[in-house]
Each structure stands twice: as C-alpha cells, then as structure tokens.
XYZ file of C-alpha atoms in Angstrom:
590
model
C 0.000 0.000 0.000
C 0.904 2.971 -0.611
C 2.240 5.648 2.324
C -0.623 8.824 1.998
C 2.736 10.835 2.865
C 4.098 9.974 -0.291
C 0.914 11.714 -2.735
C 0.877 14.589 -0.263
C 3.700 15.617 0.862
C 4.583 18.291 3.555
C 5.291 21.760 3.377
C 1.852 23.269 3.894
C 1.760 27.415 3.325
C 4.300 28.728 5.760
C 3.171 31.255 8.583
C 3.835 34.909 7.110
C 6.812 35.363 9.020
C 8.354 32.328 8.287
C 7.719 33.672 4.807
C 9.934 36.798 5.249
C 12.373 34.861 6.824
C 12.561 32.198 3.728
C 12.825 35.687 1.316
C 15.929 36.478 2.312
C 17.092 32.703 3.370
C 20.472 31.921 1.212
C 19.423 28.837 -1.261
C 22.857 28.555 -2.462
C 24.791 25.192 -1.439
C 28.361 25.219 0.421
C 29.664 24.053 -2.737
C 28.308 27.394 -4.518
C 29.600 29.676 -1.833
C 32.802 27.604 -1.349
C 33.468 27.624 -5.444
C 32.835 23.759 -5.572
C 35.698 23.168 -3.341
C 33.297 21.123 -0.927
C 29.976 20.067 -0.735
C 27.805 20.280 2.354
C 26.663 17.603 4.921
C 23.325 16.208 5.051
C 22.007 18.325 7.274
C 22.346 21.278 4.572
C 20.240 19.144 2.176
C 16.894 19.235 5.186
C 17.615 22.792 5.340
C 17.668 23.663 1.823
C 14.519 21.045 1.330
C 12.828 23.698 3.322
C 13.643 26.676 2.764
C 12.767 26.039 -1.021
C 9.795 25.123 -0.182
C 9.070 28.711 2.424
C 10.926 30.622 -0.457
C 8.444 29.219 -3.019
C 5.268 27.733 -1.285
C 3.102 27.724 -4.673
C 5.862 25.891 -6.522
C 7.862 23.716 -4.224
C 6.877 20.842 -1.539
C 9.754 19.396 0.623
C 8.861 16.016 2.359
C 10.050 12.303 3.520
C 9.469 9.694 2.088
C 11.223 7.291 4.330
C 13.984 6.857 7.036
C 17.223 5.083 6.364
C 18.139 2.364 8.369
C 19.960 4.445 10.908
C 16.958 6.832 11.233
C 17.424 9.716 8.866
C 14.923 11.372 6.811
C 14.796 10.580 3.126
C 14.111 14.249 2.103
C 12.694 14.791 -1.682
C 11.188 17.744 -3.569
C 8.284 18.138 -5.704
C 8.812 21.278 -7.941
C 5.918 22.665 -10.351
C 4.675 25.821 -10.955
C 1.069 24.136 -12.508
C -0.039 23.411 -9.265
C 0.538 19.621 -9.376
C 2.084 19.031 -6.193
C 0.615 16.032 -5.134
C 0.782 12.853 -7.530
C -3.483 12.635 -7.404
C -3.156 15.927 -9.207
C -0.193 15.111 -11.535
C -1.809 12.298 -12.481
C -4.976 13.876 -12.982
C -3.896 16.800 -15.305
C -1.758 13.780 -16.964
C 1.389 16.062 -16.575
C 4.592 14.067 -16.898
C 6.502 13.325 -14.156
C 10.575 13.128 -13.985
C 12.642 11.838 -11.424
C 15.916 12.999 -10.610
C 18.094 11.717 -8.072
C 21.594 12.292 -7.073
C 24.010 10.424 -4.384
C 22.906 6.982 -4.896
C 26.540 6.380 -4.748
C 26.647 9.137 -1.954
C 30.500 9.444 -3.081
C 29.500 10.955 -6.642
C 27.570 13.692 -5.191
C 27.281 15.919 -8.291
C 23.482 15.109 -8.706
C 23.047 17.194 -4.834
C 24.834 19.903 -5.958
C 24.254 20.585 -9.495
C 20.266 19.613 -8.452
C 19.879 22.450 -5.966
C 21.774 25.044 -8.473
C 19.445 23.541 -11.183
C 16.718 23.944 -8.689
C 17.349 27.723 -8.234
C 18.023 29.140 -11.425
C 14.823 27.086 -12.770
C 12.590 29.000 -9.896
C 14.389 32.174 -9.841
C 16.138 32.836 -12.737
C 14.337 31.333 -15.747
C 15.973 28.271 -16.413
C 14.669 25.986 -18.613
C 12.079 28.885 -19.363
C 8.323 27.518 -18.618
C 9.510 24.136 -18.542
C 7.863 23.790 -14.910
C 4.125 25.026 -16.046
C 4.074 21.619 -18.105
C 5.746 19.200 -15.778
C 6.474 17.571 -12.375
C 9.678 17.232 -11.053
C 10.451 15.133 -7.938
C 14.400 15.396 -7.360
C 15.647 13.201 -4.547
C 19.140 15.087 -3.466
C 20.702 12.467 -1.693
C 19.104 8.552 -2.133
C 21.983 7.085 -0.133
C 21.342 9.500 3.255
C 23.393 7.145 5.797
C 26.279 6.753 3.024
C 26.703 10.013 2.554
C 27.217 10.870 5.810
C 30.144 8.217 6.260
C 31.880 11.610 4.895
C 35.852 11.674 4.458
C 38.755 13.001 2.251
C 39.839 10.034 0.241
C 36.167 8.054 -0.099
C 36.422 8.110 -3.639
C 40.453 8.390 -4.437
C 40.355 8.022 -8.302
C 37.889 11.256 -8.079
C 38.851 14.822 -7.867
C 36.951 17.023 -5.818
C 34.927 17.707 -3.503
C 37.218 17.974 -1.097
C 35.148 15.689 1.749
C 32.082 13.106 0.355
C 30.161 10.102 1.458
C 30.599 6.524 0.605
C 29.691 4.242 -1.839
C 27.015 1.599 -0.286
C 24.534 2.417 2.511
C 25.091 1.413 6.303
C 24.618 -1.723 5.604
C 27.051 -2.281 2.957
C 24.461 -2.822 0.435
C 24.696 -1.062 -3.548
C 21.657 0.987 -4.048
C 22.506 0.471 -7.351
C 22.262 -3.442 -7.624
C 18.863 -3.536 -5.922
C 16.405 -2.216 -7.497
C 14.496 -5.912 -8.533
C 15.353 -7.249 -5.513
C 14.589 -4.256 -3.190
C 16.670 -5.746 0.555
C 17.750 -2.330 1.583
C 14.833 -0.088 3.433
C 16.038 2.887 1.246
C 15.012 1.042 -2.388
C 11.791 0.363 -1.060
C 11.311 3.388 0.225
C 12.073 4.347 -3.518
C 10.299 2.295 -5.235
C 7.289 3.208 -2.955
C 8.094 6.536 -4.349
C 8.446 5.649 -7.770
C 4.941 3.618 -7.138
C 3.171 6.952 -6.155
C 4.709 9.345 -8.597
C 4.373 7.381 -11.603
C 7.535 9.173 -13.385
C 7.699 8.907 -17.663
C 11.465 9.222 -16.774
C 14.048 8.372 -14.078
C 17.225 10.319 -14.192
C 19.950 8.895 -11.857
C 22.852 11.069 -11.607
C 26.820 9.496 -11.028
C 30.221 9.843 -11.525
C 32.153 7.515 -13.392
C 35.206 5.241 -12.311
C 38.269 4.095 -14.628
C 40.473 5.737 -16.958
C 41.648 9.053 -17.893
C 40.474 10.845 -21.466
C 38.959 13.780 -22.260
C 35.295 13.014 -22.655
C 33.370 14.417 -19.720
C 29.763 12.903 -19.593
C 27.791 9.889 -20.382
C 24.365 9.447 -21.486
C 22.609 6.216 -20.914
C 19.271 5.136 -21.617
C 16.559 2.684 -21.974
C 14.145 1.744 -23.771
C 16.370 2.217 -26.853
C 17.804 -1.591 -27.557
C 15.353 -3.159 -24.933
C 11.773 -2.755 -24.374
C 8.755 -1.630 -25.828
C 9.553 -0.966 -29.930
C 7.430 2.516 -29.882
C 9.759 3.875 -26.340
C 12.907 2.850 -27.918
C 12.304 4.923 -31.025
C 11.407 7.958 -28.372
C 14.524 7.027 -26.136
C 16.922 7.502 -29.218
C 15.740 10.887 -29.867
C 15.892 11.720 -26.252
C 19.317 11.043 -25.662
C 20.415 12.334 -28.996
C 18.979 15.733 -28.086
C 20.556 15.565 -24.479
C 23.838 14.869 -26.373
C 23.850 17.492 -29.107
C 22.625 19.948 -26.222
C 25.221 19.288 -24.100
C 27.799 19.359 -27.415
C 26.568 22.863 -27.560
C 27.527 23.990 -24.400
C 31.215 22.478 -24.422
C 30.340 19.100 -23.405
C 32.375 16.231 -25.464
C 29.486 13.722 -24.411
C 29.499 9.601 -24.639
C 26.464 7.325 -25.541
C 27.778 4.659 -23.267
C 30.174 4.224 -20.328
C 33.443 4.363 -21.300
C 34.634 1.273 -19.261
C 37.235 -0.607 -21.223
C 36.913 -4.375 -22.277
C 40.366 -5.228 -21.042
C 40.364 -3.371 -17.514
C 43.337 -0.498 -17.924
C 43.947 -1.286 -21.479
C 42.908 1.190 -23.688
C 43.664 -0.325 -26.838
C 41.076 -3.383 -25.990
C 37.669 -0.539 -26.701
C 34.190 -0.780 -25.413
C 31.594 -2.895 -25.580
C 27.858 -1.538 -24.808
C 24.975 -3.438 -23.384
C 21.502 -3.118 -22.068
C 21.584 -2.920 -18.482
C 19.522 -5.907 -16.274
C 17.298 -4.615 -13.675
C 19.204 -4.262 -10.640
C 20.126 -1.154 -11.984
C 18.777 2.375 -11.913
C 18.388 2.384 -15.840
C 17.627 -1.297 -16.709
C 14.555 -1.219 -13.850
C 12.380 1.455 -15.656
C 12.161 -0.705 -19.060
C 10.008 -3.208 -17.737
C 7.547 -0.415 -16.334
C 7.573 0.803 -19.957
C 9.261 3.940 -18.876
C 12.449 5.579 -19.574
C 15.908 5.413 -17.068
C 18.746 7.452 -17.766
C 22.239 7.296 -16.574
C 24.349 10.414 -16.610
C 28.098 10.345 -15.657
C 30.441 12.511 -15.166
C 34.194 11.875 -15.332
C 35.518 11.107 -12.318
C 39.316 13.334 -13.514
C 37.362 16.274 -13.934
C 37.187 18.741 -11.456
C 34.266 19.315 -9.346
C 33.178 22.943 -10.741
C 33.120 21.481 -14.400
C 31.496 18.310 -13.113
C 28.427 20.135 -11.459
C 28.252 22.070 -14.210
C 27.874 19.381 -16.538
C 25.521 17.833 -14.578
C 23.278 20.988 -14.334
C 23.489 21.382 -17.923
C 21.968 17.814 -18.324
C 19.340 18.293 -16.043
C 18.061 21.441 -17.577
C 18.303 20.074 -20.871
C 16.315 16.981 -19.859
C 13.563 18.770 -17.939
C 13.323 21.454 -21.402
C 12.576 18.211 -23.463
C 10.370 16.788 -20.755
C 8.079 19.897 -21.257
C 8.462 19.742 -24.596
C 8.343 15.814 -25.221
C 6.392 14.821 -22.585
C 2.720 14.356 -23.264
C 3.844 12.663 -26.444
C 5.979 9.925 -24.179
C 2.779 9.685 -21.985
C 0.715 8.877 -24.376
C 3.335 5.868 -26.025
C 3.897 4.646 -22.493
C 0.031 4.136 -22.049
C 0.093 2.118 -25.473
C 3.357 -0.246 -24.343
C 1.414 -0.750 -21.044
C -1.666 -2.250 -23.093
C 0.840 -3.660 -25.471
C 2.639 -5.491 -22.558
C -0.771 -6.970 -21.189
C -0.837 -9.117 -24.312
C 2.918 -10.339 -24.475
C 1.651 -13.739 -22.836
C 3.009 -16.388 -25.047
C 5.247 -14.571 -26.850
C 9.077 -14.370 -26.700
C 10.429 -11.820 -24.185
C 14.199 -11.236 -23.843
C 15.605 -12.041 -20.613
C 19.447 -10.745 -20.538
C 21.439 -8.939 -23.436
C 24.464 -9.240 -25.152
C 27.085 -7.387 -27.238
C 27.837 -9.528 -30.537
C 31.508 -9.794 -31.848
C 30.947 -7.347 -34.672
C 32.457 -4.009 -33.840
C 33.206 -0.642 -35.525
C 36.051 1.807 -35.503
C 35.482 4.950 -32.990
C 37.415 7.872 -32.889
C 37.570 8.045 -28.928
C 39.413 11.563 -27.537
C 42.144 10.035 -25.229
C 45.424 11.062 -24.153
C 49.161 10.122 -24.663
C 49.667 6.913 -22.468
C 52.341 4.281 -21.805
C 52.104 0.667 -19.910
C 54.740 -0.783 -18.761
C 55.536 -3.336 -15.700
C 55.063 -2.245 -11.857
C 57.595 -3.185 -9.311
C 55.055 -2.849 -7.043
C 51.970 -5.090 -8.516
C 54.474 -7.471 -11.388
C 51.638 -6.159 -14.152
C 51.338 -4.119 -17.036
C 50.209 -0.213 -15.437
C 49.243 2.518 -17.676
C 49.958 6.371 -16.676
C 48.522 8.978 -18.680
C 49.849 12.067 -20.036
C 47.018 14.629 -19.684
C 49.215 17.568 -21.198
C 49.325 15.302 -24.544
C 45.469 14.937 -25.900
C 45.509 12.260 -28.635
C 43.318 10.673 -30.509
C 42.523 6.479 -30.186
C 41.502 4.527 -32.825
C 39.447 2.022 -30.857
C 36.765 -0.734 -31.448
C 33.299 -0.404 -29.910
C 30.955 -3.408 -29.878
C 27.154 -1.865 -29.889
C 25.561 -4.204 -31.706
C 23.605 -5.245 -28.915
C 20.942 -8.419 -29.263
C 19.215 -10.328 -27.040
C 20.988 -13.582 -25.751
C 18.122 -15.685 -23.518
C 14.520 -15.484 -24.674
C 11.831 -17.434 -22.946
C 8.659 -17.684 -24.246
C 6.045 -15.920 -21.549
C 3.147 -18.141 -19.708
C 0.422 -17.386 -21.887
C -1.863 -17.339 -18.077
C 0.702 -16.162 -15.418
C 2.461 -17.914 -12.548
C 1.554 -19.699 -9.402
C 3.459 -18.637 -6.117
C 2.766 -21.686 -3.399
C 1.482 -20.375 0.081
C 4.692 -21.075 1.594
C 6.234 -18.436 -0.482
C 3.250 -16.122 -0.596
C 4.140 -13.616 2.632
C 7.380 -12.409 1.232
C 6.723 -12.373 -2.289
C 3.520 -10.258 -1.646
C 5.906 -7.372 -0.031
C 7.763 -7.349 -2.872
C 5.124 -7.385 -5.496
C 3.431 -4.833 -3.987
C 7.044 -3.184 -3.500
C 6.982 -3.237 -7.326
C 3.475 -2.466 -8.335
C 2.761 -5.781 -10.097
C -0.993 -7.166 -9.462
C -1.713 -10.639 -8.431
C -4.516 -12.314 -6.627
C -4.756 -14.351 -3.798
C -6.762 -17.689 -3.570
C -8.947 -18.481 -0.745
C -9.440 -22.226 -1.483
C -6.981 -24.829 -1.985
C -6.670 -26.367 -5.644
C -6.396 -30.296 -6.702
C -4.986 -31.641 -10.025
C -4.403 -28.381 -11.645
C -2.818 -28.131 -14.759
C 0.754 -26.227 -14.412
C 4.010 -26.265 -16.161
C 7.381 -27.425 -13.086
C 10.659 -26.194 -13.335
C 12.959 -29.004 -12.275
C 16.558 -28.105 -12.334
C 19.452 -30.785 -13.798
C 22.003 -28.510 -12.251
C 22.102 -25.457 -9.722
C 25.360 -23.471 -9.185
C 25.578 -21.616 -5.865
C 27.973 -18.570 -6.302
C 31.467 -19.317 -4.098
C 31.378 -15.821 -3.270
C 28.270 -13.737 -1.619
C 27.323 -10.965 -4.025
C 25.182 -8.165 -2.057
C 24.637 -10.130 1.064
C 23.270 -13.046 -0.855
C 24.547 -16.289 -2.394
C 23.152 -15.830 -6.091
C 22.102 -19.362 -8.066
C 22.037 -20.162 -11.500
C 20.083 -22.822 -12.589
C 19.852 -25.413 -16.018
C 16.794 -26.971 -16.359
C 13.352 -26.851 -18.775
C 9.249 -26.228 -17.976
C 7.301 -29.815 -17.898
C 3.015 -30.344 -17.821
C 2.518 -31.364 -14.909
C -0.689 -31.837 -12.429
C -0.416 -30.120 -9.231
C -1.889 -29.607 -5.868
C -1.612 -25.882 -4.447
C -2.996 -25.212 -0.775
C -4.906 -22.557 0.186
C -3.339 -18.692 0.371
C -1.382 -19.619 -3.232
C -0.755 -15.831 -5.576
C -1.331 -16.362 -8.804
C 0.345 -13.618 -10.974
C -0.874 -12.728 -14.235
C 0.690 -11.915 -17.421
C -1.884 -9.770 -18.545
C -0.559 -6.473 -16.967
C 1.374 -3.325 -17.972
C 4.173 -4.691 -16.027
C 4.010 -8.218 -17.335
C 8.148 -7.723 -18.500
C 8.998 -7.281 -14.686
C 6.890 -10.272 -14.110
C 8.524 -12.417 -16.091
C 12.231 -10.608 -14.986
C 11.625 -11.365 -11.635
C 9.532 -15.006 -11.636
C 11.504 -16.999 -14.838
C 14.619 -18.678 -12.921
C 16.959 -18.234 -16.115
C 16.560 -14.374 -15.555
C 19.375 -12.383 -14.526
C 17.852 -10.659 -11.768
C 14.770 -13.046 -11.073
C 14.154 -14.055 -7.118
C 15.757 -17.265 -7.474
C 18.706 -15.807 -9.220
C 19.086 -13.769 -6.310
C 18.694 -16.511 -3.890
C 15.396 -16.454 -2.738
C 14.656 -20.059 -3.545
C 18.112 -21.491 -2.245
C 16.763 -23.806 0.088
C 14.611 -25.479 -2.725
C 18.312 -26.491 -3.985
C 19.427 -27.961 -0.922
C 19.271 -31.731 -0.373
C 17.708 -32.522 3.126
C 17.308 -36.026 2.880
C 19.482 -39.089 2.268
C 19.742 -42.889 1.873
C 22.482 -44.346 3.761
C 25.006 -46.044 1.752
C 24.388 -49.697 2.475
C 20.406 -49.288 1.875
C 21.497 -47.874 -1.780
C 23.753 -51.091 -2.023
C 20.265 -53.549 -1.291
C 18.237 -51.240 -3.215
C 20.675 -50.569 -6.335
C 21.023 -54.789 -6.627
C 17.270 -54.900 -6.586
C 16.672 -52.882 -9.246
C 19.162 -54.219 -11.033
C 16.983 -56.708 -11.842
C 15.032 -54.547 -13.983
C 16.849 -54.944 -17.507
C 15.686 -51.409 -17.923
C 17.272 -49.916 -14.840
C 20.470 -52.482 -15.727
C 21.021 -51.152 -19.225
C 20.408 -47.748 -18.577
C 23.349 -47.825 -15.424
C 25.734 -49.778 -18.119
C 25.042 -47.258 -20.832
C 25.887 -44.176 -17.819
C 28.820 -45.877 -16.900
C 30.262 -46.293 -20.612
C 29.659 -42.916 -21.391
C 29.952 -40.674 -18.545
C 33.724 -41.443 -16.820
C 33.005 -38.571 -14.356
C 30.213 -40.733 -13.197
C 31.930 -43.882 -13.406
C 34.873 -42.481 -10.963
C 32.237 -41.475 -8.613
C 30.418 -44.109 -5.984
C 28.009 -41.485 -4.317
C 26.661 -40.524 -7.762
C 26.906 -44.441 -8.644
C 24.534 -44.969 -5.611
C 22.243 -41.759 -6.105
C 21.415 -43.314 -9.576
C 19.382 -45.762 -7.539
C 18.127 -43.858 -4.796
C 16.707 -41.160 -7.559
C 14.464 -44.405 -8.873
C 13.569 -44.743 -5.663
C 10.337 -43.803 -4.044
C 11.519 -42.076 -1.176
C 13.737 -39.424 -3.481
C 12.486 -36.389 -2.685
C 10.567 -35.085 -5.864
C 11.028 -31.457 -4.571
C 15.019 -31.433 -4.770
C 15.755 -28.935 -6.881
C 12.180 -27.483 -7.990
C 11.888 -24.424 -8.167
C 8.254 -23.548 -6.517
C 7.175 -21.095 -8.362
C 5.178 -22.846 -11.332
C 3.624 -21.391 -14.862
C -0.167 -21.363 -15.951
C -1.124 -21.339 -19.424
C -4.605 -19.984 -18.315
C -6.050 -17.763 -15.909
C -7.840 -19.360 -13.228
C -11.437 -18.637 -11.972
C-alpha cells in the first residue's frame, strides 16, 4: 500500500513570518559559496529542502518519504509551478513526471549539488524557461542518506573534488545500485514506494564515473532504446540524442555509453555496450515501460566542471520533458496495453554485445604501460598535457541472448512463499490475486533443475544461483493462500524478470529459492547397495546404469553418484530437490 505521505507531501503554506524569513534565506549550497571546493553535509540538504519550499510555497513541496536504516529522513522535492504538487493531481492533469536523483553512490555527489543550483536558477532565474508550467519534477538530493554521511577526504580516491564526500554503499554495505528488482535495503523500497506513487515517464539517476583518464566528460545512458517496448525505444533515441547534441553545444564532449574498457586499464582493448539488467537504476524502468537514464560525469574532472555538466543535463532533460512529454505519456500508455498481451510470446531475458564491432574515434590522451615493481603487471599512466586521438573498437551491436517464451496465463506462487513475495510485489506495483481455497490436479508447467550453481562468493549479502533446467506439464496440488500472478498487466516484462529462474535478476537468481536447492534427505550407503542390486533386476534400470557408466567417466569415478542413480528411482527421493516452486499457468484461473 501505498504511504498517503508519499501523494501529499509536507510543506503546507508557511506562517507569514516564516515567509519573510525564507525571502531572504540563502538557497545557495556550500559548494556554490565555497566555489565547488566542498559540498555540504546532510544536514544542509533538510535545510535547503525547506527553505525552497518557504521561499516558493506555490511551486515547491519538501517532504520524507522514508527513514534510512539508521533513522534519517529521506528528504525529496516536488517542484511545479502548474499546481501539481501532489501525484493525485499530476496524475490527474496527466502532466509528466521526472525523477531525478543524485548520491545513490553518496561518493559521486554531483546530482546534490548541481540539483539544488538547477533547482534555483529554474525557480528564480528562468531556467529551462516555462519548462515547470508543463511538468512535475520530484528530485531526490541524496538517495543514499546514511552513506553520505560516512563523509571523508579520500572516499572516492580516483575522483577529484569535492574535497570531503560520502561513501559508496549504505550502512549496511548494500549497492543501491544493484537492488532495485530485488529491493533488501529499506532505502530502495522506500524508492520504489516513491516511484509507485509518482508514476515518473522518466528516471534520471545522476553518477560519476570510475576508470580511466580521457577527455570526454559525460555519459548518457538510456533505456528503452535496444530493450523494451519498440514505440519507447524509437522515443529514447531521440531523447538522448537531443541531451547529447545539447550538451555538445555547451562544451560538453558527451558519450552514448560508459566508457569502461573491455580489457580493464587497457585502452587499446575498446568498449563494448549493453543493455543494463534490472538491478540497476536504468535497466529497472524498461520493464515499467518507462524511460531510465544514466548520466556520468568523469571522475578526472574537477568538481566545478562536473556540477556544471551535470546541471546542464538536467536542464536540458527537464526542457525536453516539457516539450516531449505528453507525447511519451501517451506511447507509455500504449506499451502498457501492449505489454498486457505479451503472454506467449518471446520476451528477452538478458542482453548481449555480438563480436561485430566498428572503428570509434575516442578523444584520449598520450599513455604508456609498462611493468610495476610494485603489482608485477602491465600499469598505464597517462599524459594529460598530450590529448591524442585512439583509434578504438566499440561493440554496440547489442541483441538479445536468452529469450523465454512468456506463460500465456501467469504464474503460481505456493502459500509457503506467498508472505514475502507479496511485499515485494506490492514493493513493485505488479498485481496478483490471492486464492482463498486450496486447488487439486491443476494443470501447471514445473521447473525441475538438472544442475544449480551456488555462487562461491556472496554478491550483495546473498549467495546468487544459476540454474539449467526446462518447464514440464505437470498436475499439481496448491494449498490454500497460493498468488497467482498474471501476465496480462502493464508490467508483465517485470513479471517475467523477476519469476523466470533463467533471468538475470529473477528471485531465485538472487537466492530467494536457495533452500529449494538444498538436499535434506538421504539414503544411507548400504540401503542404496540392497536397493541398487534390486533394481538391477530390472533390464531397464540395468542397461540404462551400463550405458551411464560407458559414457559418462566422471560418473563412473564417482560411488556417491553411482549410488544416487538408484536412490533417484527410488520412491523415497524427494521429488522437490531442486524445484523451483514457483510454477507457470497457461490460463487464468477462476
């Protein structure tokens, strides 16, 4: 449900003196009075969250919409000058609705800065011009609050400037940005409650960069324009092509895709470009049928030229929001009805850069590698007084590399699973129904793994699982309190992202499911022995263990998996090793 804080949010009018005082109240951040050599502390960004909103009660709202795990506000601020400060108004004068947030790596804290100076100028010097009659913007200064106050000097050492900033991951060492399907940490679900409420066309999430030194300053990211609905990727090519050529015009040397080499620190090995999965900021929006940008600055710039790249983006994007916006409205509204009838149909799972690349003329500088004494590999060091030129491949030819075809009725979640997986539907905005009355002999497709790989390593705080296996008719029983989750929805692309187990970013992939992988019962070696010589006597059984030996040495070589042959003939193998318990429904039940 919903939090009623989050569709009308605080400030009400201020008192008249509070009024006067907000008139002559200084909006400008320490970075602006301190010439971008530092940025404030997150205290700064609650007072400026108010004082916008005393200094401009008809325009701005400042309000929380949620508390970090170490109990600070989550401040945001809803700026229009149509009126349209709540979402039940935005949504009922169909304005569109962007989303800007900075500091969800509370280390690149350009978005804070450059969003408040954006902020200003917009509201008080005519920014953007009357880009704020025609839209709704919700900017979110800081996403990773407790983060950003871990503050210090050398938090982000391949970065220059500010001279202090937060940290990376939140207080509990968790990457906003790798959580936005499965929504652990308090602060994406505060989010996505957010995003649930506001309903943005477009999701702007603003970073800086890691990785090499060169001379281009920003990257522009953004989906649907390889993935998605066919109508948004058209409109997501002109959007970030008009982003580009306006930041072109005001200096920028801008990037359609992160610059992140192939080989790591090897120039010479190019780029390759992708579509994001949905743990990230711009893969997530996609599968809404809405638009996610990524914007990063480079991290060798210095901090002035950095904010000011970053307000140059966000005023160009709110101008074409005004401008575009109504028109990506109304496609978004026809990819949601499109995406209610994708059931049986191929939909692409995961994404992949093909071999075939093309020449780039990529604006570098003079480098050498040579060996380190220190680490016994190749290091590069870059010249910065010697611009050059590099020749370099990029691989964009980007295609999708594991498609499933979609449940043509939905999915079945069993009641064991239902409590959790109906906080983070809901979390997500995906509809399902619950069933009051147990069903007997329904007909359901099973997932049964032939091999699950648990990751050696925890990723996130979990131990992620891949799995190999194929969808069987089968005839089930499901007990009372079972979801079932149709296809037929807007959102039926995060459906599937987060229910099929081959998906990158699914539940199970995330481990979720683990414990359906584990093996919790056994036959004792000696019972195999009486049992295997039994059914031995089968020729069936004895011709099929012959032909496994023959062909499979591995097997041969290996007396547990000898025995298990057996036992998995047996009736008392457990028929749930290695399900996965979520099932598929070809129809939609009654």
């Amino acid at each position: 449900m919903v939090c009623a804080g989050l569709l009308a949010l605080a400030l009400g009018a201020p008192a008249s003196s509070a009024a006067a005082s907000a008139a002559g109240a200084d909006l400008r951040t320490l970075a602006e009075r301190s010439d971008f050599v530092r940025t404030g502390r997150y205290d700064e960004t609650i007072a400026l969250c108010r004082a916008f909103a005393e200094r401009h009660p008809r325009s701005v709202r400042c309000g929380e919409f949620g508390r970090t795990p170490e109990g600070r506000p989550m401040q945001v601020l809803i700026v229009s000058r149509s009126g349209a400060l709540d979402a039940e108004a935005a949504h009922a004068r169909r304005l569109p609705v962007v989303l800007v947030q900075g500091g969800i790596h509370a280390g690149e804290i350009d978005g804070k800065d450059a969003g408040f100076l954006a902020l200003r100028q917009m509201l008080e010097d005519g920014a953007a011009g009357d880009a704020l009659d025609r839209l709704v913007l919700v900017f979110v200064p800081v996403f990773n609050v407790d983060g950003h106050e871990r503050f210090g000097r050398w938090n982000r050492p391949n970065q220059r400037g500010p001279e202090a900033m937060g940290w990376r991951t939140t207080a509990q060492n968790l990457n906003l940005n790798r959580d936005y399907a499965k929504a652990d940490a308090p602060e994406m679900q505060a989010m996505l409650r957010l995003i649930g409420a506001w309903d943005p066309i477009l999701i702007v999430d603003l970073h800086v960069t890691d990785g090499a030194q060169f001379e281009h300053d920003v990257s522009i990211q953004i989906e649907p324009l390889r993935a998605g609905d066919a109508a948004l990727r058209t409109l997501g090519r002109e959007l970030q092509a008009g982003v580009l050529e306006r930041l072109r015009e005001q200096g920028s040397l801008p990037l359609p895709f992160y610059p992140s080499f192939v080989v790591e620190d090897d120039p010479a090995s190019g780029f390759v470009d992708n579509v994001a999965p949905p743990r990230f900021s711009h893969g997530y929006p996609l599968l809404r049928n809405r638009f996610g940008m990524l914007v990063e600055t480079h991290s060798w710039k210095p901090y002035p030229q950095r904010v000011r790249i970053t307000r140059n983006t966000i005023l160009a994007v709110v101008e074409r929001s005004a401008r575009d916006g109504a028109r990506w409205r109304a496609a978004a509204d026809a990819a949601d009805a499109a995406a209610a009838a994708l059931g049986g149909t191929e939909i692409a799972l995961d994404y992949a850069a093909s071999e075939r690349t093309r020449d780039i003329a990529f604006r570098g500088y003079a480098y050498t590698r040579e060996p380190s004494a220190l680490s016994g590999a190749l290091v590069t060091r870059y010249d910065e007084t010697r611009p050059q030129i590099w020749q370099l491949p990029l691989r964009d030819d980007v295609q999708p590399r594991t498609q499933v075809l979609a449940p043509r009725g939905g999915y079945w979640v069993p009641a064991a699973e239902a409590a959790w997986m109906r906080e983070k539907l809901d979390l997500h905005g995906i509809a399902y129904r619950v069933t009051s009355e147990a069903r007997h002999e329904i007909e359901a497709e099973v997932f049964d793994a032939t091999d699950a790989t648990f990751s050696a390593q925890p990723v996130e705080g979990r131990q992620r699982l891949e799995v190999q296996g194929t969808w069987q008719a089968r005839r089930v029983d499901l007990a009372a309190g079972a979801l079932f989750v149709p296809i037929a929805q807007a959102k039926s692309r995060l459906v599937v992202a987060l229910l099929e187990p081959a998906a990158p970013d699914s539940f199970l992939a995330w481990g979720w499911f683990n414990r359906a992988f584990e093996r919790k019962e056994y036959m004792e070696d000696y019972v195999a022995e009486e049992v295997g010589r039994e059914m031995m006597q089968d020729p069936a059984v004895a011709a099929a263990f012959t032909r496994r030996l023959a062909e499979d040495p591995a097997f041969a070589r290996d007396p547990a998996a000898r025995l298990e042959f057996f036992h998995r003939r047996h009736a008392s193998w457990d028929s749930r090793y290695r399900r996965y318990p979520v099932l598929r429904s070809a129809s939609v039940p009654r």
